[in-house]
Short mmCIF file of N, CA and C in Angstrom, two decimals:
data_model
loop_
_atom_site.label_atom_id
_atom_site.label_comp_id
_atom_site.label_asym_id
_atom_site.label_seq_id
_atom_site.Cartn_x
_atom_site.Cartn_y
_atom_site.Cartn_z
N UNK M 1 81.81 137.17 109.43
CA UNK M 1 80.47 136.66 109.16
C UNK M 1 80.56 135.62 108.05
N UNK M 2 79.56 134.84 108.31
CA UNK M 2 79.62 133.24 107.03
C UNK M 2 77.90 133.85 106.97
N UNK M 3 77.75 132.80 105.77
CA UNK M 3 76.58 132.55 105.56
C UNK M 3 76.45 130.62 105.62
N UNK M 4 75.58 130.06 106.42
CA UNK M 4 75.03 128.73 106.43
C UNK M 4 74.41 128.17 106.12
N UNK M 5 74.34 127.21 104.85
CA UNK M 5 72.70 126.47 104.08
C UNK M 5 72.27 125.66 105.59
N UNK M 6 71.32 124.82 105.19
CA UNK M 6 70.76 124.28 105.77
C UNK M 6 71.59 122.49 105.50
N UNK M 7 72.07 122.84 104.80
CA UNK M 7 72.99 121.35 104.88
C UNK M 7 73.93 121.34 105.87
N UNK M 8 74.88 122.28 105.74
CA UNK M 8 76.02 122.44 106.75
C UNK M 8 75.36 122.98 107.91
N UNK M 9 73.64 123.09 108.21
CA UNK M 9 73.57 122.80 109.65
C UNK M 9 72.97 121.41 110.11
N UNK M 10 72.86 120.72 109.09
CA UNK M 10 72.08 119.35 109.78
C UNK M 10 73.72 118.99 110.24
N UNK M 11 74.64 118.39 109.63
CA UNK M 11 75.56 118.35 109.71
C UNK M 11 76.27 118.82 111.29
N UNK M 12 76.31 120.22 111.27
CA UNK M 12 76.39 121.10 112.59
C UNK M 12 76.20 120.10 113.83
N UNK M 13 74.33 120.08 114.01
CA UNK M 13 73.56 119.80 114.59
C UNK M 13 73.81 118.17 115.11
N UNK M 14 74.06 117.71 113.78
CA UNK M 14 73.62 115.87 114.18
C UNK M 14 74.32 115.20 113.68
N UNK M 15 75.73 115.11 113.26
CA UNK M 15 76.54 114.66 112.55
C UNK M 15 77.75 114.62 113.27
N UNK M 16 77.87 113.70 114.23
CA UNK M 16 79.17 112.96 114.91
C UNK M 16 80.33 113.27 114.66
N UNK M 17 80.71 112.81 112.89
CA UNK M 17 81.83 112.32 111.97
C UNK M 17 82.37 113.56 111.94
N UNK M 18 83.54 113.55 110.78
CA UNK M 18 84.60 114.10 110.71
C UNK M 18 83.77 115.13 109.75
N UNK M 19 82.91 115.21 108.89
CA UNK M 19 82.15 116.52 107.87
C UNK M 19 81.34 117.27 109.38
N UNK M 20 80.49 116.64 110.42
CA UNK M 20 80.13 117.50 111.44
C UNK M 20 80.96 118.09 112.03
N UNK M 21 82.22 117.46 112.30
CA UNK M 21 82.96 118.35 113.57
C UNK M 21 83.70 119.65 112.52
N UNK M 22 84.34 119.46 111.52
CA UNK M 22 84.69 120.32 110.77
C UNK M 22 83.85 121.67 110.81
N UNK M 23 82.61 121.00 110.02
CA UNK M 23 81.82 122.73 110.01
C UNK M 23 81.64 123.12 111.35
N UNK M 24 80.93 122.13 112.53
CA UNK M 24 81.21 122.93 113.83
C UNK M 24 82.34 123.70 114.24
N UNK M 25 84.16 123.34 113.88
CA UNK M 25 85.05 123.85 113.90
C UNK M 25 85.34 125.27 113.14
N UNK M 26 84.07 125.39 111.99
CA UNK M 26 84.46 126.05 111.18
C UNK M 26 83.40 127.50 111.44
N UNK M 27 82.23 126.96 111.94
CA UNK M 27 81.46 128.16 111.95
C UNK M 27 81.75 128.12 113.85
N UNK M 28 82.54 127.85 114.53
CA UNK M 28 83.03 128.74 115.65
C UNK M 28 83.91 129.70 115.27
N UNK M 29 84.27 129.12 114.47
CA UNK M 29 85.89 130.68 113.73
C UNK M 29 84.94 131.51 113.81
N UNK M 30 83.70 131.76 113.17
CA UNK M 30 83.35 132.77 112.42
C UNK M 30 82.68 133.69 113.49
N UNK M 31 83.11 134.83 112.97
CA UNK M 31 82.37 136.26 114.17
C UNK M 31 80.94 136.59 114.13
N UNK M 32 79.99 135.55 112.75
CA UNK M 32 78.63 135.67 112.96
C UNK M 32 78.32 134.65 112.19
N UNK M 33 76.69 134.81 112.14
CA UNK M 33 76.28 133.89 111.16
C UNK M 33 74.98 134.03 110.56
N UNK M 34 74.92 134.21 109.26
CA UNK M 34 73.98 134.82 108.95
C UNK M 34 73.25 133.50 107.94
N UNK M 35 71.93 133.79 107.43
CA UNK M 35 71.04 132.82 106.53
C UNK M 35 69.60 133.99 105.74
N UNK M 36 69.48 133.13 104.81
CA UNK M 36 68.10 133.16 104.52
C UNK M 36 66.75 133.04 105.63
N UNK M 37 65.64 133.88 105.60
CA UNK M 37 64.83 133.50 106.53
C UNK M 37 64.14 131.96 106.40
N UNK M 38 64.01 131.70 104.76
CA UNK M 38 63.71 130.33 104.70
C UNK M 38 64.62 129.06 105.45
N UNK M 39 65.67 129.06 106.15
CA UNK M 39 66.33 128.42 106.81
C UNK M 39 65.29 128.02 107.65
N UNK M 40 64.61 128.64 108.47
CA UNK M 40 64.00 127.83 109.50
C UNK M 40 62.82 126.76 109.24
N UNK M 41 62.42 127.00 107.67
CA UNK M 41 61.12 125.85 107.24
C UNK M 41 62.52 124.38 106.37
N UNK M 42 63.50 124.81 106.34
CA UNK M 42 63.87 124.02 105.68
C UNK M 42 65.01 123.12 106.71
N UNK M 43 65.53 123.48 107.88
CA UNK M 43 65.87 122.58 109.13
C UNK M 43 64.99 122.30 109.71
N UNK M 44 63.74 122.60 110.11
CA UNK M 44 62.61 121.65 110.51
C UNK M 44 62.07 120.24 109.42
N UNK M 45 62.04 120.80 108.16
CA UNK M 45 61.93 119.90 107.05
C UNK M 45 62.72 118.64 107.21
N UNK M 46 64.15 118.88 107.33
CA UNK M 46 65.15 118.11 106.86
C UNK M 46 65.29 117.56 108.35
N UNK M 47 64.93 117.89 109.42
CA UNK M 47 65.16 117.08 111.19
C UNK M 47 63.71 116.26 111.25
N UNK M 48 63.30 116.74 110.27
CA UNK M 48 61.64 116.11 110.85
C UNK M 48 61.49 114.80 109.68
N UNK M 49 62.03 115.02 108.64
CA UNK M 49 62.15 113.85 107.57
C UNK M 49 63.44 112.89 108.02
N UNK M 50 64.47 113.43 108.76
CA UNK M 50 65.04 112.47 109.13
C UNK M 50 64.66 111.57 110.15
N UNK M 51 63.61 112.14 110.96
CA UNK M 51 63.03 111.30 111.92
C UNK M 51 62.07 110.28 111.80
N UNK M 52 61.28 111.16 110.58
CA UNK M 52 59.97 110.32 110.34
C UNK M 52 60.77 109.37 109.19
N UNK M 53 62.31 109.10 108.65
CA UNK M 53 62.29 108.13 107.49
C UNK M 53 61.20 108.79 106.04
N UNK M 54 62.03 108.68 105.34
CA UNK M 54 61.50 108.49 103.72
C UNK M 54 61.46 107.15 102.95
N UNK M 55 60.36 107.58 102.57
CA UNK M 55 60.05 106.06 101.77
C UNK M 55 60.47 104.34 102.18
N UNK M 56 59.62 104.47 103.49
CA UNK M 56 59.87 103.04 103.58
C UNK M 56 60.89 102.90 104.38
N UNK M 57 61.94 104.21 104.34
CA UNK M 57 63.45 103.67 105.30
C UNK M 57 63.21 103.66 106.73
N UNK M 58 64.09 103.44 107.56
CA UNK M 58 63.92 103.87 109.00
C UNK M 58 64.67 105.01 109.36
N UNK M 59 63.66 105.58 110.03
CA UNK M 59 63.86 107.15 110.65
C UNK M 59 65.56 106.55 110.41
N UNK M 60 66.14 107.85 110.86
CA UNK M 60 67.83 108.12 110.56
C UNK M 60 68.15 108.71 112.50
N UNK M 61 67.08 109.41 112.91
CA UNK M 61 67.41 109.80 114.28
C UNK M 61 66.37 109.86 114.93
N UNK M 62 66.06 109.63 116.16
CA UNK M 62 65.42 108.96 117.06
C UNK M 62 64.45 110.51 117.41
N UNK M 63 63.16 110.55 118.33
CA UNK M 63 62.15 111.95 118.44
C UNK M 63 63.07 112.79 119.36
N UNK M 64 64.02 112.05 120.17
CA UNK M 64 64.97 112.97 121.19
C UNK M 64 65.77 113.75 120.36
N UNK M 65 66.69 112.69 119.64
CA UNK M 65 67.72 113.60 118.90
C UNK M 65 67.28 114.59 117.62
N UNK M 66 65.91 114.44 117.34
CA UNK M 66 65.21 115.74 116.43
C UNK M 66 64.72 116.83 117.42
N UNK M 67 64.02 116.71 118.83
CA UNK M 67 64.20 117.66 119.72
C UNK M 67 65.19 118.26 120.15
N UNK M 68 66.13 118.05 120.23
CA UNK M 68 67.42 118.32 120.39
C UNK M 68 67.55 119.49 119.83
N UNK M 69 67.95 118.60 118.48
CA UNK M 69 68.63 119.69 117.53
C UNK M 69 67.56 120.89 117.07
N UNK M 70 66.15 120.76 117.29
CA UNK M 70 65.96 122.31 116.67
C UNK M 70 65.87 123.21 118.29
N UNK M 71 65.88 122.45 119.39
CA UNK M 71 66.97 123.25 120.32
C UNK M 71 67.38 123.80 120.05
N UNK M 72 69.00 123.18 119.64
CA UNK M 72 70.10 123.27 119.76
C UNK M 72 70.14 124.73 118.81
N UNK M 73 69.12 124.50 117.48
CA UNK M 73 68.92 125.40 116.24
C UNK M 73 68.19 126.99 116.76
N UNK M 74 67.56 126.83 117.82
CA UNK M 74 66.69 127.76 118.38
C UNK M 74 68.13 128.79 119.20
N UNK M 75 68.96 127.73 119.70
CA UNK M 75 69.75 128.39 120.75
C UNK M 75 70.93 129.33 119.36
N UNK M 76 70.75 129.13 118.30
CA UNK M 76 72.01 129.40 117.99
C UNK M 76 71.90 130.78 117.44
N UNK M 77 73.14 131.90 117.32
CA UNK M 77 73.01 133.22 117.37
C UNK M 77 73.01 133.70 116.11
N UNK M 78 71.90 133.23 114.89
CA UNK M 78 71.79 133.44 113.52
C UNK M 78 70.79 134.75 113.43
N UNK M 79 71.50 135.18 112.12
CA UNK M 79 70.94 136.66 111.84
C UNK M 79 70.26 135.96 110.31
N UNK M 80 69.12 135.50 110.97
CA UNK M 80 67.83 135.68 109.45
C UNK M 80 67.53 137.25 108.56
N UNK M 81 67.83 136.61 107.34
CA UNK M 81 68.05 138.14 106.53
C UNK M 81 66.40 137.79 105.54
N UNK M 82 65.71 138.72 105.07
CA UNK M 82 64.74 138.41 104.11
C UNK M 82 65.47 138.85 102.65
N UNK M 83 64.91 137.87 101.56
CA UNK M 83 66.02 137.53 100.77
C UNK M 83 64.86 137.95 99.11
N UNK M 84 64.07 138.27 99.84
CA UNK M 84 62.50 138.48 98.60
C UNK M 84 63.19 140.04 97.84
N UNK M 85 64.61 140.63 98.24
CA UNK M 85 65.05 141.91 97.56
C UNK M 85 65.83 141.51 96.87
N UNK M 86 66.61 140.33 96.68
CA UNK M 86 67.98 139.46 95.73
C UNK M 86 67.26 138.64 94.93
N UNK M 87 65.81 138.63 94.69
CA UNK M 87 64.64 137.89 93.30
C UNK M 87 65.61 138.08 92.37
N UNK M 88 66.05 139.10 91.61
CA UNK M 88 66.44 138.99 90.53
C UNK M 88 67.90 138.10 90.49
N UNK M 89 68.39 138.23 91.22
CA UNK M 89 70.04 137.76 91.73
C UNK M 89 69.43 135.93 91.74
N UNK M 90 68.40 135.66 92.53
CA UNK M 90 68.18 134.35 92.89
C UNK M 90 67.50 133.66 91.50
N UNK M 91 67.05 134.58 90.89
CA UNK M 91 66.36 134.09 89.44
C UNK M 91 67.52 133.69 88.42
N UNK M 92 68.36 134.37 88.69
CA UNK M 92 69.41 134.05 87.59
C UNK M 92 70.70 132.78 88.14
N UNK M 93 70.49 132.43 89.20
CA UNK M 93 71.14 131.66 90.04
C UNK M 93 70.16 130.84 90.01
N UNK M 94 69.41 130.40 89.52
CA UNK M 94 68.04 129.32 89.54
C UNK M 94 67.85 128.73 88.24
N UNK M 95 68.93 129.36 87.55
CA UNK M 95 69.21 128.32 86.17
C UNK M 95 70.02 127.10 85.96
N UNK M 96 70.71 127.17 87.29
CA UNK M 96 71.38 126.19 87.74
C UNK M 96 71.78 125.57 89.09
N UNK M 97 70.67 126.08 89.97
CA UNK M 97 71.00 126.06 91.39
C UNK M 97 69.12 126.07 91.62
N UNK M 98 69.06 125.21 93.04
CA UNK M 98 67.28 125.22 93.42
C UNK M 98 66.87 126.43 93.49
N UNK M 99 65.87 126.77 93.85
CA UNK M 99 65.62 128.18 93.96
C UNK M 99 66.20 128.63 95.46
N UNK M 100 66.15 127.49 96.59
CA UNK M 100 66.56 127.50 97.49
C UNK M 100 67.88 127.79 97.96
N UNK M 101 68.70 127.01 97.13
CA UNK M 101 70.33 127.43 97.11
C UNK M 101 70.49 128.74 96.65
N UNK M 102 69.53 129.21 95.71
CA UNK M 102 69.96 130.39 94.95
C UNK M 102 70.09 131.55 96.05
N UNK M 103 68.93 131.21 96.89
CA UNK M 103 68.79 132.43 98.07
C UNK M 103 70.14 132.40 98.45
N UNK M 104 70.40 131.45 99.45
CA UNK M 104 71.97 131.25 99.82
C UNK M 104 73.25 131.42 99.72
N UNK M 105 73.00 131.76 98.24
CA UNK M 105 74.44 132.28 97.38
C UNK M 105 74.21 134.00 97.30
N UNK M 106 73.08 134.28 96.61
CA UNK M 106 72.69 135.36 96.89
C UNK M 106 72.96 136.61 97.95
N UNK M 107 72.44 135.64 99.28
CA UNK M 107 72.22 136.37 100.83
C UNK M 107 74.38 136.48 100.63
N UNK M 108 74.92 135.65 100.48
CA UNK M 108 76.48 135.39 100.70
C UNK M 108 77.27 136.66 99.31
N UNK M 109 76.43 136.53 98.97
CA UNK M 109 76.99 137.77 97.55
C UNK M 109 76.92 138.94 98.15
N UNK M 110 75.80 139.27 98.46
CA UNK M 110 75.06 140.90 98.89
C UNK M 110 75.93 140.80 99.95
N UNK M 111 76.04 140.72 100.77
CA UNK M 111 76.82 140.64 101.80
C UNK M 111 78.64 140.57 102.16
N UNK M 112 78.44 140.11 100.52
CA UNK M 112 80.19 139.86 100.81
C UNK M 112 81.15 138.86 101.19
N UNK M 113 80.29 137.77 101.29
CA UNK M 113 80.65 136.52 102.75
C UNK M 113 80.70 135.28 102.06
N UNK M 114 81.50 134.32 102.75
CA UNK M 114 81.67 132.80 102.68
C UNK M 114 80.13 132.27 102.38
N UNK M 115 79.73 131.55 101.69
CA UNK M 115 78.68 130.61 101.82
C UNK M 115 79.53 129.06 102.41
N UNK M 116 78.85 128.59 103.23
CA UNK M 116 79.28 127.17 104.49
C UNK M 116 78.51 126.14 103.89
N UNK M 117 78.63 125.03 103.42
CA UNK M 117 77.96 124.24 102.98
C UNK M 117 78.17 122.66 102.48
N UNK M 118 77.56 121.61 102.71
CA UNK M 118 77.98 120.46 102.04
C UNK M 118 77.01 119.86 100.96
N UNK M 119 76.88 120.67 100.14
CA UNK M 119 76.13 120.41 99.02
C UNK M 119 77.25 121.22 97.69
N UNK M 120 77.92 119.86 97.73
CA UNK M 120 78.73 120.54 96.54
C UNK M 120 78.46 120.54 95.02
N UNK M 121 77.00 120.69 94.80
CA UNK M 121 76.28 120.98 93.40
C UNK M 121 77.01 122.62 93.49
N UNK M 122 76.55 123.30 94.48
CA UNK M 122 76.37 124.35 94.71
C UNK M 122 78.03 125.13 94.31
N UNK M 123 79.11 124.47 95.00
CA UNK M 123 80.39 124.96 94.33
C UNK M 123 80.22 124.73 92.78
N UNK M 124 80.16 123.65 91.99
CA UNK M 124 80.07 123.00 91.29
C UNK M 124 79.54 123.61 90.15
N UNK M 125 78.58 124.33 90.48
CA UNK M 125 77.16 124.62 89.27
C UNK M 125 78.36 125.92 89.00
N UNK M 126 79.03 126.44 89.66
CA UNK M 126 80.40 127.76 88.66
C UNK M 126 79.68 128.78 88.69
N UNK M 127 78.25 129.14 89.58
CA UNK M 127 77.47 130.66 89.04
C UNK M 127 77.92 131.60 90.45
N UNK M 128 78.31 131.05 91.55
CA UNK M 128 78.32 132.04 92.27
C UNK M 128 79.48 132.92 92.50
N UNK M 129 78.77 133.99 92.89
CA UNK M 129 79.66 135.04 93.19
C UNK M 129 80.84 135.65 94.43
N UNK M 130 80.34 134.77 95.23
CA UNK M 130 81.44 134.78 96.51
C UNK M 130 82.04 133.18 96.61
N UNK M 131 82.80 133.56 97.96
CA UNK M 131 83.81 132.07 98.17
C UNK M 131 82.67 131.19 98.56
N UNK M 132 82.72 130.02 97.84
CA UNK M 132 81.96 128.96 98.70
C UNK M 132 82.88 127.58 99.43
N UNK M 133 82.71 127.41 100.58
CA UNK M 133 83.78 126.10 101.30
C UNK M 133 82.55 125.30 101.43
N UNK M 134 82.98 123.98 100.63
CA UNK M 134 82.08 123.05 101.08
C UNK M 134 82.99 122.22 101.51
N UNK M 135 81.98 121.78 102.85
CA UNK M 135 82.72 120.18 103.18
C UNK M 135 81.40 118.91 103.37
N UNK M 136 82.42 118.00 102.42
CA UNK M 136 82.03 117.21 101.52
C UNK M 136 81.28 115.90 103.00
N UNK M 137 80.24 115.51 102.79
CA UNK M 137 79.73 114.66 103.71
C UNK M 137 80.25 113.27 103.66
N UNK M 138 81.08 112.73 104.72
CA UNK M 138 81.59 111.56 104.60
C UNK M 138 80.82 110.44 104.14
N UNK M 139 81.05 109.40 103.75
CA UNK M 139 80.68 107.85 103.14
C UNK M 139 80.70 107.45 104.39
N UNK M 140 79.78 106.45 105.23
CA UNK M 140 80.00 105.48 105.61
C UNK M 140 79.31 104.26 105.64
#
């Protein structure tokens, strides 16, 4: 079992390059896959802002390839955990991590498990308690 932010599934989902195929390579290894229940407001967030563009930019992926992927997100065999019992765990992980990440590290602590991710604040910030593998989102 892994645990998956929501970075290393946009990535998953819609990311061609060599950081997508990796984590796709990486969460097939894995015998499950587990998240925060907030995962599902925060890959609609992040497929739906890439579509609609921020500030002025142009969308990043077209209304097909955001249908797609929360498809693709619907089809996939994730075990949503509720994470409102690791408050205190996520409070103290929120001194240096979003409150959002905090869940993430958290859900991956209690559990025992890899946190999957390309948000390498999150290795970085030194508070968590299990293995975290990030892979790092290519430049191009």
């Amino acid at each position: 079992m892994i645990v998956v932010d929501c970075s290393s599934l946009v990535h998953f989902l819609l990311d061609h390059g060599k950081t997508g195929s990796a984590i796709r390579e990486r969460v097939g290894r894995a015998e499950s896959l587990a998240a925060p229940g907030l995962l599902d407001y925060e890959i609609t967030s992040a497929v739906f802002g890439l579509a609609r563009g921020r500030r002025g930019d142009e969308p990043k992926i077209t209304g097909k390839e955001a249908q797609k992927a929360i498809t693709d997100y619907q089809a996939l065999a994730l075990d949503l955990h509720p994470t409102l019992v690791l408050w205190q765990r996520v409070r103290e992980l929120s001194n240096n991590l979003s409150v959002y990440d905090a869940h993430y590290v958290a859900l991956a602590e209690s559990l025992g498990v890899p946190l999957i991710t390309s948000d390498a604040r999150i290795e970085r910030s030194g508070t968590a308690r299990c293995r975290i593998e990030t892979f790092e989102a290519s430049r191009t």
